[in-house]
Amino acid sequence: MERNDLYFLSEAEKLACENVRAGGGPFGAVIVKAGKVISTGVNLVIDTYDPSAHAEIEAIRAAGQVLKNHDLSGCVLYSSCEPCPMCLGAIYWAHIDRVVYGSTRKDAGKAGFMDETLYTEIGLDPAERKIRFERIELPQTGEVFRLWMSKSDRKEY
């Protein structure tokens, strides 16, 4: 635990509670860099009709705009709850250094959220998942990656 972890995690929890009181979901997130709050986010799924509008995603999107960079190296994400698999993926893509959270995925499950189910589904072969996944290989399948790799001016992420 670092010096300001309790403070910033409390801020994420406060955002989550305020969001519930305002009619939103029970999740809040704060992104910090060099001891300074860069961005915050709350769950906006219901408000925006967007299933990807989780607190962590909202905070990551805002941090990218503030820092003018998709790479959030050097940042710490404080979340009121253990991030779901979608948010976990975004955290890795953003190169966030550390995540500090309060409630667990099991706590979220007890409140009716399907985080635990998603973690289980991710580990399954696509053919074994509850949602039907089908792969169709077209003649041009993979061409986009060859094109990407041939670009000398591509920006890695």
PDB file of C-alpha atoms in Angstrom:
ATOM      1  CA  MET A   1       0.000   0.000   0.000  1.00  0.00           C
ATOM      2  CA  GLU A   2       1.291   3.420  -0.926  1.00  0.00           C
ATOM      3  CA  ARG A   3       0.870   6.609   1.067  1.00  0.00           C
ATOM      4  CA  ASN A   4      -2.249   8.034  -0.636  1.00  0.00           C
ATOM      5  CA  ASP A   5      -3.990   4.763  -1.540  1.00  0.00           C
ATOM      6  CA  LEU A   6      -6.630   5.067   1.188  1.00  0.00           C
ATOM      7  CA  TYR A   7      -7.455   8.630   0.217  1.00  0.00           C
ATOM      8  CA  PHE A   8      -7.838   7.969  -3.525  1.00  0.00           C
ATOM      9  CA  LEU A   9      -9.735   4.710  -2.989  1.00  0.00           C
ATOM     10  CA  SER A  10     -12.087   6.593  -0.662  1.00  0.00           C
ATOM     11  CA  GLU A  11     -12.619   9.132  -3.448  1.00  0.00           C
ATOM     12  CA  ALA A  12     -13.590   6.334  -5.850  1.00  0.00           C
ATOM     13  CA  GLU A  13     -15.986   4.920  -3.256  1.00  0.00           C
ATOM     14  CA  LYS A  14     -17.481   8.383  -2.716  1.00  0.00           C
ATOM     15  CA  LEU A  15     -18.056   8.783  -6.464  1.00  0.00           C
ATOM     16  CA  ALA A  16     -19.775   5.387  -6.564  1.00  0.00           C
ATOM     17  CA  CYS A  17     -22.117   6.271  -3.714  1.00  0.00           C
ATOM     18  CA  GLU A  18     -22.947   9.663  -5.222  1.00  0.00           C
ATOM     19  CA  ASN A  19     -23.688   7.948  -8.534  1.00  0.00           C
ATOM     20  CA  VAL A  20     -26.093   5.496  -6.891  1.00  0.00           C
ATOM     21  CA  ARG A  21     -27.884   8.377  -5.152  1.00  0.00           C
ATOM     22  CA  ALA A  22     -28.184  10.090  -8.551  1.00  0.00           C
ATOM     23  CA  GLY A  23     -29.717   6.974 -10.126  1.00  0.00           C
ATOM     24  CA  GLY A  24     -26.595   5.427 -11.652  1.00  0.00           C
ATOM     25  CA  GLY A  25     -24.647   2.234 -11.065  1.00  0.00           C
ATOM     26  CA  PRO A  26     -22.586   1.488  -7.942  1.00  0.00           C
ATOM     27  CA  PHE A  27     -19.117   2.010  -9.390  1.00  0.00           C
ATOM     28  CA  GLY A  28     -16.577   4.839  -9.267  1.00  0.00           C
ATOM     29  CA  ALA A  29     -13.000   5.228 -10.478  1.00  0.00           C
ATOM     30  CA  VAL A  30     -10.161   7.709 -10.088  1.00  0.00           C
ATOM     31  CA  ILE A  31      -6.962   7.840 -12.141  1.00  0.00           C
ATOM     32  CA  VAL A  32      -3.916   9.406 -10.510  1.00  0.00           C
ATOM     33  CA  LYS A  33      -0.515  10.305 -11.943  1.00  0.00           C
ATOM     34  CA  ALA A  34       2.336  11.644  -9.808  1.00  0.00           C
ATOM     35  CA  GLY A  35      -0.032  12.076  -6.860  1.00  0.00           C
ATOM     36  CA  LYS A  36      -2.507  14.203  -8.839  1.00  0.00           C
ATOM     37  CA  VAL A  37      -6.034  13.208  -9.934  1.00  0.00           C
ATOM     38  CA  ILE A  38      -6.037  13.112 -13.735  1.00  0.00           C
ATOM     39  CA  SER A  39      -9.607  11.905 -14.227  1.00  0.00           C
ATOM     40  CA  THR A  40     -12.606  10.297 -12.615  1.00  0.00           C
ATOM     41  CA  GLY A  41     -15.434   8.145 -13.856  1.00  0.00           C
ATOM     42  CA  VAL A  42     -18.707   6.681 -12.717  1.00  0.00           C
ATOM     43  CA  ASN A  43     -20.885   3.974 -14.190  1.00  0.00           C
ATOM     44  CA  LEU A  44     -23.026   5.564 -16.924  1.00  0.00           C
ATOM     45  CA  VAL A  45     -24.440   2.395 -18.477  1.00  0.00           C
ATOM     46  CA  ILE A  46     -28.089   3.237 -17.715  1.00  0.00           C
ATOM     47  CA  ASP A  47     -27.763   6.992 -18.394  1.00  0.00           C
ATOM     48  CA  THR A  48     -26.079   6.581 -21.782  1.00  0.00           C
ATOM     49  CA  TYR A  49     -27.593   3.269 -22.924  1.00  0.00           C
ATOM     50  CA  ASP A  50     -23.996   2.140 -23.390  1.00  0.00           C
ATOM     51  CA  PRO A  51     -22.989  -1.215 -21.861  1.00  0.00           C
ATOM     52  CA  SER A  52     -19.321  -0.195 -22.103  1.00  0.00           C
ATOM     53  CA  ALA A  53     -19.758   2.974 -20.004  1.00  0.00           C
ATOM     54  CA  HIS A  54     -18.219   1.474 -16.867  1.00  0.00           C
ATOM     55  CA  ALA A  55     -16.535   3.773 -14.336  1.00  0.00           C
ATOM     56  CA  GLU A  56     -13.041   2.526 -15.198  1.00  0.00           C
ATOM     57  CA  ILE A  57     -13.616   2.923 -18.945  1.00  0.00           C
ATOM     58  CA  GLU A  58     -14.988   6.438 -18.453  1.00  0.00           C
ATOM     59  CA  ALA A  59     -11.973   7.380 -16.312  1.00  0.00           C
ATOM     60  CA  ILE A  60      -9.533   5.867 -18.852  1.00  0.00           C
ATOM     61  CA  ARG A  61     -11.179   7.738 -21.734  1.00  0.00           C
ATOM     62  CA  ALA A  62     -11.025  11.012 -19.806  1.00  0.00           C
ATOM     63  CA  ALA A  63      -7.391  10.456 -18.750  1.00  0.00           C
ATOM     64  CA  GLY A  64      -6.390   9.852 -22.360  1.00  0.00           C
ATOM     65  CA  GLN A  65      -7.956  13.179 -23.323  1.00  0.00           C
ATOM     66  CA  VAL A  66      -6.313  15.041 -20.441  1.00  0.00           C
ATOM     67  CA  LEU A  67      -2.872  13.559 -21.121  1.00  0.00           C
ATOM     68  CA  LYS A  68      -3.350  13.604 -24.921  1.00  0.00           C
ATOM     69  CA  ASN A  69      -2.064  10.047 -25.013  1.00  0.00           C
ATOM     70  CA  HIS A  70      -3.494   6.533 -25.194  1.00  0.00           C
ATOM     71  CA  ASP A  71      -0.582   5.303 -23.066  1.00  0.00           C
ATOM     72  CA  LEU A  72      -1.341   5.870 -19.385  1.00  0.00           C
ATOM     73  CA  SER A  73       1.967   4.512 -18.096  1.00  0.00           C
ATOM     74  CA  GLY A  74       2.762   6.005 -14.719  1.00  0.00           C
ATOM     75  CA  CYS A  75      -0.897   6.112 -13.721  1.00  0.00           C
ATOM     76  CA  VAL A  76      -2.703   4.329 -10.902  1.00  0.00           C
ATOM     77  CA  LEU A  77      -6.383   3.454 -11.204  1.00  0.00           C
ATOM     78  CA  TYR A  78      -8.459   3.408  -8.022  1.00  0.00           C
ATOM     79  CA  SER A  79     -11.763   1.597  -8.400  1.00  0.00           C
ATOM     80  CA  SER A  80     -14.579   1.048  -5.963  1.00  0.00           C
ATOM     81  CA  CYS A  81     -14.754  -2.554  -7.206  1.00  0.00           C
ATOM     82  CA  GLU A  82     -12.451  -5.114  -8.810  1.00  0.00           C
ATOM     83  CA  PRO A  83     -12.612  -4.342 -12.542  1.00  0.00           C
ATOM     84  CA  CYS A  84     -14.668  -6.602 -14.790  1.00  0.00           C
ATOM     85  CA  PRO A  85     -12.939  -8.367 -17.718  1.00  0.00           C
ATOM     86  CA  MET A  86     -13.828  -5.561 -20.153  1.00  0.00           C
ATOM     87  CA  CYS A  87     -12.293  -2.955 -17.869  1.00  0.00           C
ATOM     88  CA  LEU A  88      -9.335  -5.219 -17.147  1.00  0.00           C
ATOM     89  CA  GLY A  89      -8.645  -5.372 -20.880  1.00  0.00           C
ATOM     90  CA  ALA A  90      -8.810  -1.575 -21.147  1.00  0.00           C
ATOM     91  CA  ILE A  91      -6.448  -1.248 -18.170  1.00  0.00           C
ATOM     92  CA  TYR A  92      -3.889  -3.453 -19.910  1.00  0.00           C
ATOM     93  CA  TRP A  93      -4.307  -1.675 -23.266  1.00  0.00           C
ATOM     94  CA  ALA A  94      -3.781   1.662 -21.462  1.00  0.00           C
ATOM     95  CA  HIS A  95      -0.596   0.379 -19.753  1.00  0.00           C
ATOM     96  CA  ILE A  96      -1.789   1.556 -16.339  1.00  0.00           C
ATOM     97  CA  ASP A  97       0.882   0.716 -13.754  1.00  0.00           C
ATOM     98  CA  ARG A  98      -1.291  -0.307 -10.834  1.00  0.00           C
ATOM     99  CA  VAL A  99      -4.903  -0.913  -9.822  1.00  0.00           C
ATOM    100  CA  VAL A 100      -6.237  -0.483  -6.293  1.00  0.00           C
ATOM    101  CA  TYR A 101      -9.800  -1.620  -5.631  1.00  0.00           C
ATOM    102  CA  GLY A 102     -12.268  -2.050  -2.795  1.00  0.00           C
ATOM    103  CA  SER A 103     -15.070  -4.544  -3.387  1.00  0.00           C
ATOM    104  CA  THR A 104     -14.453  -7.849  -5.172  1.00  0.00           C
ATOM    105  CA  ARG A 105     -16.099  -9.475  -8.179  1.00  0.00           C
ATOM    106  CA  LYS A 106     -17.888 -11.766  -5.716  1.00  0.00           C
ATOM    107  CA  ASP A 107     -19.314  -8.722  -3.926  1.00  0.00           C
ATOM    108  CA  ALA A 108     -20.522  -7.412  -7.301  1.00  0.00           C
ATOM    109  CA  GLY A 109     -22.090 -10.809  -8.029  1.00  0.00           C
ATOM    110  CA  LYS A 110     -24.045 -10.705  -4.765  1.00  0.00           C
ATOM    111  CA  ALA A 111     -25.425  -7.334  -5.921  1.00  0.00           C
ATOM    112  CA  GLY A 112     -26.593  -8.841  -9.234  1.00  0.00           C
ATOM    113  CA  PHE A 113     -23.643  -8.081 -11.519  1.00  0.00           C
ATOM    114  CA  MET A 114     -22.164 -10.805 -13.743  1.00  0.00           C
ATOM    115  CA  ASP A 115     -18.437 -10.127 -13.342  1.00  0.00           C
ATOM    116  CA  GLU A 116     -17.688 -13.646 -12.038  1.00  0.00           C
ATOM    117  CA  THR A 117     -19.557 -15.203 -14.979  1.00  0.00           C
ATOM    118  CA  LEU A 118     -17.565 -13.103 -17.430  1.00  0.00           C
ATOM    119  CA  TYR A 119     -14.258 -14.098 -15.849  1.00  0.00           C
ATOM    120  CA  THR A 120     -15.306 -17.750 -16.277  1.00  0.00           C
ATOM    121  CA  GLU A 121     -16.474 -17.274 -19.880  1.00  0.00           C
ATOM    122  CA  ILE A 122     -13.219 -15.574 -20.910  1.00  0.00           C
ATOM    123  CA  GLY A 123     -11.260 -18.704 -20.010  1.00  0.00           C
ATOM    124  CA  LEU A 124     -13.408 -20.991 -22.144  1.00  0.00           C
ATOM    125  CA  ASP A 125     -12.745 -22.008 -25.717  1.00  0.00           C
ATOM    126  CA  PRO A 126     -15.074 -19.895 -27.919  1.00  0.00           C
ATOM    127  CA  ALA A 127     -17.073 -23.021 -28.855  1.00  0.00           C
ATOM    128  CA  GLU A 128     -17.867 -23.640 -25.164  1.00  0.00           C
ATOM    129  CA  ARG A 129     -19.181 -20.165 -24.311  1.00  0.00           C
ATOM    130  CA  LYS A 130     -22.836 -19.405 -23.560  1.00  0.00           C
ATOM    131  CA  ILE A 131     -22.956 -16.942 -26.454  1.00  0.00           C
ATOM    132  CA  ARG A 132     -22.426 -18.647 -29.799  1.00  0.00           C
ATOM    133  CA  PHE A 133     -19.126 -17.748 -31.458  1.00  0.00           C
ATOM    134  CA  GLU A 134     -18.404 -18.724 -35.062  1.00  0.00           C
ATOM    135  CA  ARG A 135     -15.218 -18.214 -37.036  1.00  0.00           C
ATOM    136  CA  ILE A 136     -15.391 -17.868 -40.793  1.00  0.00           C
ATOM    137  CA  GLU A 137     -12.109 -17.560 -42.639  1.00  0.00           C
ATOM    138  CA  LEU A 138     -12.356 -15.451 -45.779  1.00  0.00           C
ATOM    139  CA  PRO A 139      -9.672 -15.359 -48.492  1.00  0.00           C
ATOM    140  CA  GLN A 140      -8.660 -11.897 -47.219  1.00  0.00           C
ATOM    141  CA  THR A 141      -8.653 -12.906 -43.534  1.00  0.00           C
ATOM    142  CA  GLY A 142      -5.405 -11.716 -41.992  1.00  0.00           C
ATOM    143  CA  GLU A 143      -4.634  -9.237 -44.779  1.00  0.00           C
ATOM    144  CA  VAL A 144      -5.322  -6.289 -42.475  1.00  0.00           C
ATOM    145  CA  PHE A 145      -2.558  -7.469 -40.121  1.00  0.00           C
ATOM    146  CA  ARG A 146      -0.089  -7.848 -42.992  1.00  0.00           C
ATOM    147  CA  LEU A 147      -1.020  -4.314 -44.073  1.00  0.00           C
ATOM    148  CA  TRP A 148      -0.554  -3.058 -40.498  1.00  0.00           C
ATOM    149  CA  MET A 149       2.850  -4.724 -40.155  1.00  0.00           C
ATOM    150  CA  SER A 150       4.040  -3.224 -43.453  1.00  0.00           C
ATOM    151  CA  LYS A 151       3.303   0.362 -42.328  1.00  0.00           C
ATOM    152  CA  SER A 152       6.563   2.084 -41.421  1.00  0.00           C
ATOM    153  CA  ASP A 153       4.684   4.935 -39.686  1.00  0.00           C
ATOM    154  CA  ARG A 154       2.419   2.812 -37.471  1.00  0.00           C
ATOM    155  CA  LYS A 155       2.146   3.769 -33.829  1.00  0.00           C
ATOM    156  CA  GLU A 156       2.405   0.758 -31.552  1.00  0.00           C
ATOM    157  CA  TYR A 157      -0.021   0.382 -28.711  1.00  0.00           C
TER     158      TYR A 157
END
